[in-house]
């Protein structure tokens, strides 16, 4: 049996518009028979509007008539066209124009140099390349290794800036989580262990230290200079 859309709404419609048994409705909608009985009694799904399974392509009229004629018959749901529309579209493999394919080794080298946290699988997916090519670029065994130079894939036109930023952010967050699990704490150059911090001692320049050094007892001669022995005559009188 296929999973149907809005099982309770479908059960409400079947209870109101058919003579099916609770067991038949429960089997078709994937509910418990007591839950279907509660819907019939108005105790369950009171505010839910019924959904016609025939109108939305989940049940055929012939299948419904067959089930109403035979209480032991179990209805089979059809593949809903609405369910098909709601399925997420599968992304096609990334296509790289022929004129750009020779640029992929340069982009791979850029990832390996600037973002080693990005895995080979992520590089392979975003650039549309293979893990074997990535390993050849890393080991410098690529046939064109002598001419390979790291170039930003955005500059090469292989990816968009937003897509690249999202990939790098995702890879960095994953690496940080893995490091924490391994007990590796990211280093912060602005922080030092408390044992190394100690007391703050301001550095004093040599000149200032020399100036503050003790110089012994200071005499008057040091301040005013030595006496010349000259005595003014007026002072003498």
PDB file of C-alpha atoms in Angstrom:
ATOM      1  CA  UNK A   1       0.000   0.000   0.000  1.00  0.00           C
ATOM      2  CA  UNK A   2       1.288   3.448  -0.925  1.00  0.00           C
ATOM      3  CA  UNK A   3       1.462   6.175   1.678  1.00  0.00           C
ATOM      4  CA  UNK A   4      -1.342   8.637   1.106  1.00  0.00           C
ATOM      5  CA  UNK A   5      -1.457  12.364   1.638  1.00  0.00           C
ATOM      6  CA  UNK A   6      -3.475  13.746   4.588  1.00  0.00           C
ATOM      7  CA  UNK A   7      -4.563  10.371   6.045  1.00  0.00           C
ATOM      8  CA  UNK A   8      -6.892  11.846   8.708  1.00  0.00           C
ATOM      9  CA  UNK A   9      -8.589  14.170   6.210  1.00  0.00           C
ATOM     10  CA  UNK A  10      -9.028  11.214   3.864  1.00  0.00           C
ATOM     11  CA  UNK A  11     -10.476   9.110   6.686  1.00  0.00           C
ATOM     12  CA  UNK A  12     -12.945  11.923   7.501  1.00  0.00           C
ATOM     13  CA  UNK A  13     -14.162  11.925   3.888  1.00  0.00           C
ATOM     14  CA  UNK A  14     -14.469   8.127   3.721  1.00  0.00           C
ATOM     15  CA  UNK A  15     -16.427   8.034   6.999  1.00  0.00           C
ATOM     16  CA  UNK A  16     -18.828  10.721   5.778  1.00  0.00           C
ATOM     17  CA  UNK A  17     -19.286   9.577   2.174  1.00  0.00           C
ATOM     18  CA  UNK A  18     -18.926   5.784   2.061  1.00  0.00           C
ATOM     19  CA  UNK A  19     -20.214   2.638   3.746  1.00  0.00           C
ATOM     20  CA  UNK A  20     -16.750   1.205   4.325  1.00  0.00           C
ATOM     21  CA  UNK A  21     -15.984  -0.474   7.652  1.00  0.00           C
ATOM     22  CA  UNK A  22     -13.679   1.126  10.176  1.00  0.00           C
ATOM     23  CA  UNK A  23     -11.115  -1.583   9.493  1.00  0.00           C
ATOM     24  CA  UNK A  24     -11.146  -0.888   5.728  1.00  0.00           C
ATOM     25  CA  UNK A  25     -10.714   2.848   6.256  1.00  0.00           C
ATOM     26  CA  UNK A  26      -8.013   2.320   8.883  1.00  0.00           C
ATOM     27  CA  UNK A  27      -6.082  -0.031   6.587  1.00  0.00           C
ATOM     28  CA  UNK A  28      -6.270   2.362   3.646  1.00  0.00           C
ATOM     29  CA  UNK A  29      -5.314   5.469   5.659  1.00  0.00           C
ATOM     30  CA  UNK A  30      -2.716   3.827   7.869  1.00  0.00           C
ATOM     31  CA  UNK A  31      -4.647   4.586  11.086  1.00  0.00           C
ATOM     32  CA  UNK A  32      -5.866   2.498  14.016  1.00  0.00           C
ATOM     33  CA  UNK A  33      -9.494   1.304  13.804  1.00  0.00           C
ATOM     34  CA  UNK A  34     -10.236   2.955  17.153  1.00  0.00           C
ATOM     35  CA  UNK A  35      -8.975   6.247  15.731  1.00  0.00           C
ATOM     36  CA  UNK A  36     -11.357   5.874  12.793  1.00  0.00           C
ATOM     37  CA  UNK A  37     -14.175   5.117  15.235  1.00  0.00           C
ATOM     38  CA  UNK A  38     -13.272   8.292  17.119  1.00  0.00           C
ATOM     39  CA  UNK A  39     -13.551  10.236  13.825  1.00  0.00           C
ATOM     40  CA  UNK A  40     -16.996   8.753  13.246  1.00  0.00           C
ATOM     41  CA  UNK A  41     -18.064   9.687  16.788  1.00  0.00           C
ATOM     42  CA  UNK A  42     -16.777  13.240  16.386  1.00  0.00           C
ATOM     43  CA  UNK A  43     -14.128  12.843  19.084  1.00  0.00           C
ATOM     44  CA  UNK A  44     -11.123  12.853  16.750  1.00  0.00           C
ATOM     45  CA  UNK A  45     -10.275  15.242  13.897  1.00  0.00           C
ATOM     46  CA  UNK A  46     -13.320  17.359  14.662  1.00  0.00           C
ATOM     47  CA  UNK A  47     -11.989  20.433  12.877  1.00  0.00           C
ATOM     48  CA  UNK A  48     -10.395  18.615   9.933  1.00  0.00           C
ATOM     49  CA  UNK A  49     -12.038  19.034   6.569  1.00  0.00           C
ATOM     50  CA  UNK A  50     -12.411  15.833   4.543  1.00  0.00           C
ATOM     51  CA  UNK A  51     -10.171  15.229   1.511  1.00  0.00           C
ATOM     52  CA  UNK A  52     -11.597  13.281  -1.451  1.00  0.00           C
ATOM     53  CA  UNK A  53      -9.082  10.499  -2.315  1.00  0.00           C
ATOM     54  CA  UNK A  54     -10.778   9.994  -5.702  1.00  0.00           C
ATOM     55  CA  UNK A  55     -10.518  13.666  -6.617  1.00  0.00           C
ATOM     56  CA  UNK A  56      -6.823  13.865  -5.723  1.00  0.00           C
ATOM     57  CA  UNK A  57      -5.986  10.676  -7.582  1.00  0.00           C
ATOM     58  CA  UNK A  58      -5.207   8.401  -4.632  1.00  0.00           C
ATOM     59  CA  UNK A  59      -8.178   6.061  -5.132  1.00  0.00           C
ATOM     60  CA  UNK A  60     -10.230   4.944  -8.133  1.00  0.00           C
ATOM     61  CA  UNK A  61     -14.013   4.709  -8.166  1.00  0.00           C
ATOM     62  CA  UNK A  62     -13.794   1.042  -9.150  1.00  0.00           C
ATOM     63  CA  UNK A  63     -11.572   0.278  -6.155  1.00  0.00           C
ATOM     64  CA  UNK A  64     -13.981   2.059  -3.813  1.00  0.00           C
ATOM     65  CA  UNK A  65     -17.066   0.220  -5.225  1.00  0.00           C
ATOM     66  CA  UNK A  66     -15.281  -3.123  -4.880  1.00  0.00           C
ATOM     67  CA  UNK A  67     -14.469  -2.407  -1.240  1.00  0.00           C
ATOM     68  CA  UNK A  68     -18.019  -1.307  -0.412  1.00  0.00           C
ATOM     69  CA  UNK A  69     -19.375  -4.507  -1.931  1.00  0.00           C
ATOM     70  CA  UNK A  70     -16.995  -6.732   0.065  1.00  0.00           C
ATOM     71  CA  UNK A  71     -16.172  -5.843   3.732  1.00  0.00           C
ATOM     72  CA  UNK A  72     -13.138  -8.127   3.632  1.00  0.00           C
ATOM     73  CA  UNK A  73     -11.603  -6.361   0.640  1.00  0.00           C
ATOM     74  CA  UNK A  74      -8.712  -4.003   1.300  1.00  0.00           C
ATOM     75  CA  UNK A  75      -8.339  -1.054  -1.040  1.00  0.00           C
ATOM     76  CA  UNK A  76      -5.030  -0.283  -2.763  1.00  0.00           C
ATOM     77  CA  UNK A  77      -4.012   3.327  -3.076  1.00  0.00           C
ATOM     78  CA  UNK A  78      -2.909   4.737  -6.389  1.00  0.00           C
ATOM     79  CA  UNK A  79       0.262   6.746  -6.814  1.00  0.00           C
ATOM     80  CA  UNK A  80      -0.874  10.318  -6.225  1.00  0.00           C
ATOM     81  CA  UNK A  81       0.071  12.867  -8.861  1.00  0.00           C
ATOM     82  CA  UNK A  82       0.335  15.405  -6.049  1.00  0.00           C
ATOM     83  CA  UNK A  83       2.819  13.215  -4.196  1.00  0.00           C
ATOM     84  CA  UNK A  84       4.943  13.012  -7.323  1.00  0.00           C
ATOM     85  CA  UNK A  85       4.979  16.796  -7.607  1.00  0.00           C
ATOM     86  CA  UNK A  86       6.006  17.173  -3.970  1.00  0.00           C
ATOM     87  CA  UNK A  87       9.014  14.885  -4.338  1.00  0.00           C
ATOM     88  CA  UNK A  88      12.275  16.894  -4.257  1.00  0.00           C
ATOM     89  CA  UNK A  89      13.888  17.042  -7.650  1.00  0.00           C
ATOM     90  CA  UNK A  90      17.154  15.153  -7.777  1.00  0.00           C
ATOM     91  CA  UNK A  91      20.072  17.387  -8.665  1.00  0.00           C
ATOM     92  CA  UNK A  92      21.759  16.527 -11.906  1.00  0.00           C
ATOM     93  CA  UNK A  93      25.525  16.008 -11.834  1.00  0.00           C
ATOM     94  CA  UNK A  94      27.430  19.274 -12.108  1.00  0.00           C
ATOM     95  CA  UNK A  95      28.320  19.963 -15.721  1.00  0.00           C
ATOM     96  CA  UNK A  96      31.510  21.835 -16.484  1.00  0.00           C
ATOM     97  CA  UNK A  97      31.907  23.268 -20.002  1.00  0.00           C
ATOM     98  CA  UNK A  98      34.751  21.780 -22.029  1.00  0.00           C
ATOM     99  CA  UNK A  99      36.479  25.174 -22.144  1.00  0.00           C
ATOM    100  CA  UNK A 100      36.600  25.243 -18.348  1.00  0.00           C
ATOM    101  CA  UNK A 101      37.668  21.678 -17.634  1.00  0.00           C
ATOM    102  CA  UNK A 102      41.380  22.417 -17.881  1.00  0.00           C
ATOM    103  CA  UNK A 103      40.903  24.949 -15.048  1.00  0.00           C
ATOM    104  CA  UNK A 104      39.708  22.372 -12.527  1.00  0.00           C
ATOM    105  CA  UNK A 105      43.217  21.223 -11.448  1.00  0.00           C
ATOM    106  CA  UNK A 106      44.024  24.865 -10.585  1.00  0.00           C
ATOM    107  CA  UNK A 107      40.859  25.087  -8.494  1.00  0.00           C
ATOM    108  CA  UNK A 108      41.699  21.778  -6.795  1.00  0.00           C
ATOM    109  CA  UNK A 109      45.168  23.095  -5.924  1.00  0.00           C
ATOM    110  CA  UNK A 110      43.553  26.228  -4.455  1.00  0.00           C
ATOM    111  CA  UNK A 111      41.348  24.136  -2.164  1.00  0.00           C
ATOM    112  CA  UNK A 112      44.269  21.957  -1.077  1.00  0.00           C
ATOM    113  CA  UNK A 113      46.397  24.992  -0.195  1.00  0.00           C
ATOM    114  CA  UNK A 114      43.898  27.405   1.326  1.00  0.00           C
ATOM    115  CA  UNK A 115      41.167  25.128   2.706  1.00  0.00           C
ATOM    116  CA  UNK A 116      42.572  21.738   3.736  1.00  0.00           C
ATOM    117  CA  UNK A 117      39.521  21.256   5.965  1.00  0.00           C
ATOM    118  CA  UNK A 118      37.355  20.730   2.858  1.00  0.00           C
ATOM    119  CA  UNK A 119      37.159  16.997   2.155  1.00  0.00           C
ATOM    120  CA  UNK A 120      37.938  15.372  -1.179  1.00  0.00           C
ATOM    121  CA  UNK A 121      34.282  14.376  -1.508  1.00  0.00           C
ATOM    122  CA  UNK A 122      33.177  18.009  -1.115  1.00  0.00           C
ATOM    123  CA  UNK A 123      35.762  19.226  -3.634  1.00  0.00           C
ATOM    124  CA  UNK A 124      34.713  16.503  -6.050  1.00  0.00           C
ATOM    125  CA  UNK A 125      31.057  17.492  -5.743  1.00  0.00           C
ATOM    126  CA  UNK A 126      31.455  21.258  -6.063  1.00  0.00           C
ATOM    127  CA  UNK A 127      33.931  21.118  -8.965  1.00  0.00           C
ATOM    128  CA  UNK A 128      32.448  18.130 -10.759  1.00  0.00           C
ATOM    129  CA  UNK A 129      35.739  16.235 -10.674  1.00  0.00           C
ATOM    130  CA  UNK A 130      36.927  12.857  -9.367  1.00  0.00           C
ATOM    131  CA  UNK A 131      38.786  11.862  -6.211  1.00  0.00           C
ATOM    132  CA  UNK A 132      41.491  10.321  -8.384  1.00  0.00           C
ATOM    133  CA  UNK A 133      42.194  13.692 -10.003  1.00  0.00           C
ATOM    134  CA  UNK A 134      42.323  15.378  -6.591  1.00  0.00           C
ATOM    135  CA  UNK A 135      44.845  12.819  -5.357  1.00  0.00           C
ATOM    136  CA  UNK A 136      46.963  13.312  -8.489  1.00  0.00           C
ATOM    137  CA  UNK A 137      47.046  17.078  -7.909  1.00  0.00           C
ATOM    138  CA  UNK A 138      47.928  16.554  -4.234  1.00  0.00           C
ATOM    139  CA  UNK A 139      50.731  14.083  -5.010  1.00  0.00           C
ATOM    140  CA  UNK A 140      51.869  16.164  -8.031  1.00  0.00           C
ATOM    141  CA  UNK A 141      51.505  13.150 -10.314  1.00  0.00           C
ATOM    142  CA  UNK A 142      49.012  14.888 -12.588  1.00  0.00           C
ATOM    143  CA  UNK A 143      50.063  14.907 -16.241  1.00  0.00           C
ATOM    144  CA  UNK A 144      50.083  18.727 -16.185  1.00  0.00           C
ATOM    145  CA  UNK A 145      51.501  19.136 -12.657  1.00  0.00           C
ATOM    146  CA  UNK A 146      54.252  21.520 -13.808  1.00  0.00           C
ATOM    147  CA  UNK A 147      51.674  24.086 -14.973  1.00  0.00           C
ATOM    148  CA  UNK A 148      49.132  23.737 -12.149  1.00  0.00           C
ATOM    149  CA  UNK A 149      48.861  26.792  -9.902  1.00  0.00           C
ATOM    150  CA  UNK A 150      46.268  27.540  -7.188  1.00  0.00           C
ATOM    151  CA  UNK A 151      43.511  29.777  -8.536  1.00  0.00           C
ATOM    152  CA  UNK A 152      40.250  30.751  -6.813  1.00  0.00           C
ATOM    153  CA  UNK A 153      37.424  28.676  -8.380  1.00  0.00           C
ATOM    154  CA  UNK A 154      35.147  31.741  -8.271  1.00  0.00           C
ATOM    155  CA  UNK A 155      37.629  33.618 -10.432  1.00  0.00           C
ATOM    156  CA  UNK A 156      37.712  30.675 -12.816  1.00  0.00           C
ATOM    157  CA  UNK A 157      33.915  30.712 -13.043  1.00  0.00           C
ATOM    158  CA  UNK A 158      33.545  27.150 -11.776  1.00  0.00           C
ATOM    159  CA  UNK A 159      31.457  28.007  -8.691  1.00  0.00           C
ATOM    160  CA  UNK A 160      29.587  30.965  -7.231  1.00  0.00           C
ATOM    161  CA  UNK A 161      30.881  32.974  -4.287  1.00  0.00           C
ATOM    162  CA  UNK A 162      27.870  32.175  -2.074  1.00  0.00           C
ATOM    163  CA  UNK A 163      28.178  28.471  -2.827  1.00  0.00           C
ATOM    164  CA  UNK A 164      31.887  28.523  -2.020  1.00  0.00           C
ATOM    165  CA  UNK A 165      31.358  30.450   1.233  1.00  0.00           C
ATOM    166  CA  UNK A 166      28.683  27.980   2.348  1.00  0.00           C
ATOM    167  CA  UNK A 167      30.951  25.018   1.607  1.00  0.00           C
ATOM    168  CA  UNK A 168      33.937  26.470   3.476  1.00  0.00           C
ATOM    169  CA  UNK A 169      31.770  27.380   6.478  1.00  0.00           C
ATOM    170  CA  UNK A 170      30.252  23.905   6.608  1.00  0.00           C
ATOM    171  CA  UNK A 171      33.675  22.236   6.383  1.00  0.00           C
ATOM    172  CA  UNK A 172      35.115  24.496   9.106  1.00  0.00           C
ATOM    173  CA  UNK A 173      32.226  23.761  11.474  1.00  0.00           C
ATOM    174  CA  UNK A 174      32.583  20.013  10.897  1.00  0.00           C
ATOM    175  CA  UNK A 175      36.334  20.165  11.542  1.00  0.00           C
ATOM    176  CA  UNK A 176      35.768  22.132  14.760  1.00  0.00           C
ATOM    177  CA  UNK A 177      33.289  19.506  15.995  1.00  0.00           C
ATOM    178  CA  UNK A 178      35.661  16.663  15.134  1.00  0.00           C
ATOM    179  CA  UNK A 179      38.513  18.429  16.927  1.00  0.00           C
ATOM    180  CA  UNK A 180      36.399  18.887  20.052  1.00  0.00           C
ATOM    181  CA  UNK A 181      35.521  15.194  20.043  1.00  0.00           C
ATOM    182  CA  UNK A 182      39.236  14.395  19.892  1.00  0.00           C
ATOM    183  CA  UNK A 183      39.929  16.840  22.727  1.00  0.00           C
ATOM    184  CA  UNK A 184      41.752  19.334  20.521  1.00  0.00           C
ATOM    185  CA  UNK A 185      41.087  22.905  21.639  1.00  0.00           C
ATOM    186  CA  UNK A 186      41.607  25.590  18.973  1.00  0.00           C
ATOM    187  CA  UNK A 187      44.529  27.849  19.790  1.00  0.00           C
ATOM    188  CA  UNK A 188      43.931  31.552  20.308  1.00  0.00           C
ATOM    189  CA  UNK A 189      47.087  33.657  19.988  1.00  0.00           C
ATOM    190  CA  UNK A 190      45.543  36.387  22.144  1.00  0.00           C
ATOM    191  CA  UNK A 191      45.174  34.093  25.134  1.00  0.00           C
ATOM    192  CA  UNK A 192      47.847  32.523  27.325  1.00  0.00           C
ATOM    193  CA  UNK A 193      47.550  29.886  30.056  1.00  0.00           C
ATOM    194  CA  UNK A 194      47.117  31.292  33.556  1.00  0.00           C
ATOM    195  CA  UNK A 195      50.393  29.693  34.618  1.00  0.00           C
ATOM    196  CA  UNK A 196      52.233  31.678  31.970  1.00  0.00           C
ATOM    197  CA  UNK A 197      50.392  34.921  32.553  1.00  0.00           C
ATOM    198  CA  UNK A 198      51.729  35.683  36.092  1.00  0.00           C
ATOM    199  CA  UNK A 199      51.777  39.216  37.413  1.00  0.00           C
ATOM    200  CA  UNK A 200      51.978  42.071  35.035  1.00  0.00           C
ATOM    201  CA  UNK A 201      55.327  43.820  35.317  1.00  0.00           C
ATOM    202  CA  UNK A 202      55.682  46.918  33.196  1.00  0.00           C
ATOM    203  CA  UNK A 203      58.975  47.169  31.361  1.00  0.00           C
ATOM    204  CA  UNK A 204      61.204  50.105  32.269  1.00  0.00           C
ATOM    205  CA  UNK A 205      63.563  51.537  29.746  1.00  0.00           C
ATOM    206  CA  UNK A 206      67.297  51.528  30.492  1.00  0.00           C
ATOM    207  CA  UNK A 207      67.558  55.303  30.563  1.00  0.00           C
ATOM    208  CA  UNK A 208      64.777  55.518  33.086  1.00  0.00           C
ATOM    209  CA  UNK A 209      66.372  52.812  35.201  1.00  0.00           C
ATOM    210  CA  UNK A 210      69.682  54.667  35.186  1.00  0.00           C
ATOM    211  CA  UNK A 211      67.928  57.866  36.152  1.00  0.00           C
ATOM    212  CA  UNK A 212      66.190  56.187  39.086  1.00  0.00           C
ATOM    213  CA  UNK A 213      69.314  54.384  40.284  1.00  0.00           C
ATOM    214  CA  UNK A 214      70.609  55.526  43.728  1.00  0.00           C
ATOM    215  CA  UNK A 215      73.401  58.072  43.509  1.00  0.00           C
ATOM    216  CA  UNK A 216      74.503  58.276  47.150  1.00  0.00           C
ATOM    217  CA  UNK A 217      74.364  61.422  49.252  1.00  0.00           C
ATOM    218  CA  UNK A 218      73.821  64.624  47.300  1.00  0.00           C
ATOM    219  CA  UNK A 219      76.051  67.579  48.344  1.00  0.00           C
ATOM    220  CA  UNK A 220      75.617  71.313  47.827  1.00  0.00           C
ATOM    221  CA  UNK A 221      78.541  71.308  45.474  1.00  0.00           C
ATOM    222  CA  UNK A 222      76.724  68.845  43.272  1.00  0.00           C
ATOM    223  CA  UNK A 223      73.830  71.256  42.964  1.00  0.00           C
ATOM    224  CA  UNK A 224      75.461  74.742  43.006  1.00  0.00           C
ATOM    225  CA  UNK A 225      78.956  73.929  41.891  1.00  0.00           C
ATOM    226  CA  UNK A 226      82.297  74.433  43.734  1.00  0.00           C
ATOM    227  CA  UNK A 227      83.193  77.765  45.403  1.00  0.00           C
ATOM    228  CA  UNK A 228      85.797  79.928  43.530  1.00  0.00           C
ATOM    229  CA  UNK A 229      87.086  81.636  46.733  1.00  0.00           C
ATOM    230  CA  UNK A 230      86.106  85.130  45.558  1.00  0.00           C
ATOM    231  CA  UNK A 231      84.716  87.403  48.279  1.00  0.00           C
ATOM    232  CA  UNK A 232      82.983  90.691  47.478  1.00  0.00           C
ATOM    233  CA  UNK A 233      84.528  93.724  49.289  1.00  0.00           C
ATOM    234  CA  UNK A 234      81.139  95.169  50.196  1.00  0.00           C
ATOM    235  CA  UNK A 235      80.175  91.931  51.816  1.00  0.00           C
ATOM    236  CA  UNK A 236      83.449  92.053  53.755  1.00  0.00           C
ATOM    237  CA  UNK A 237      82.701  95.516  55.195  1.00  0.00           C
TER     238      UNK A 237
END
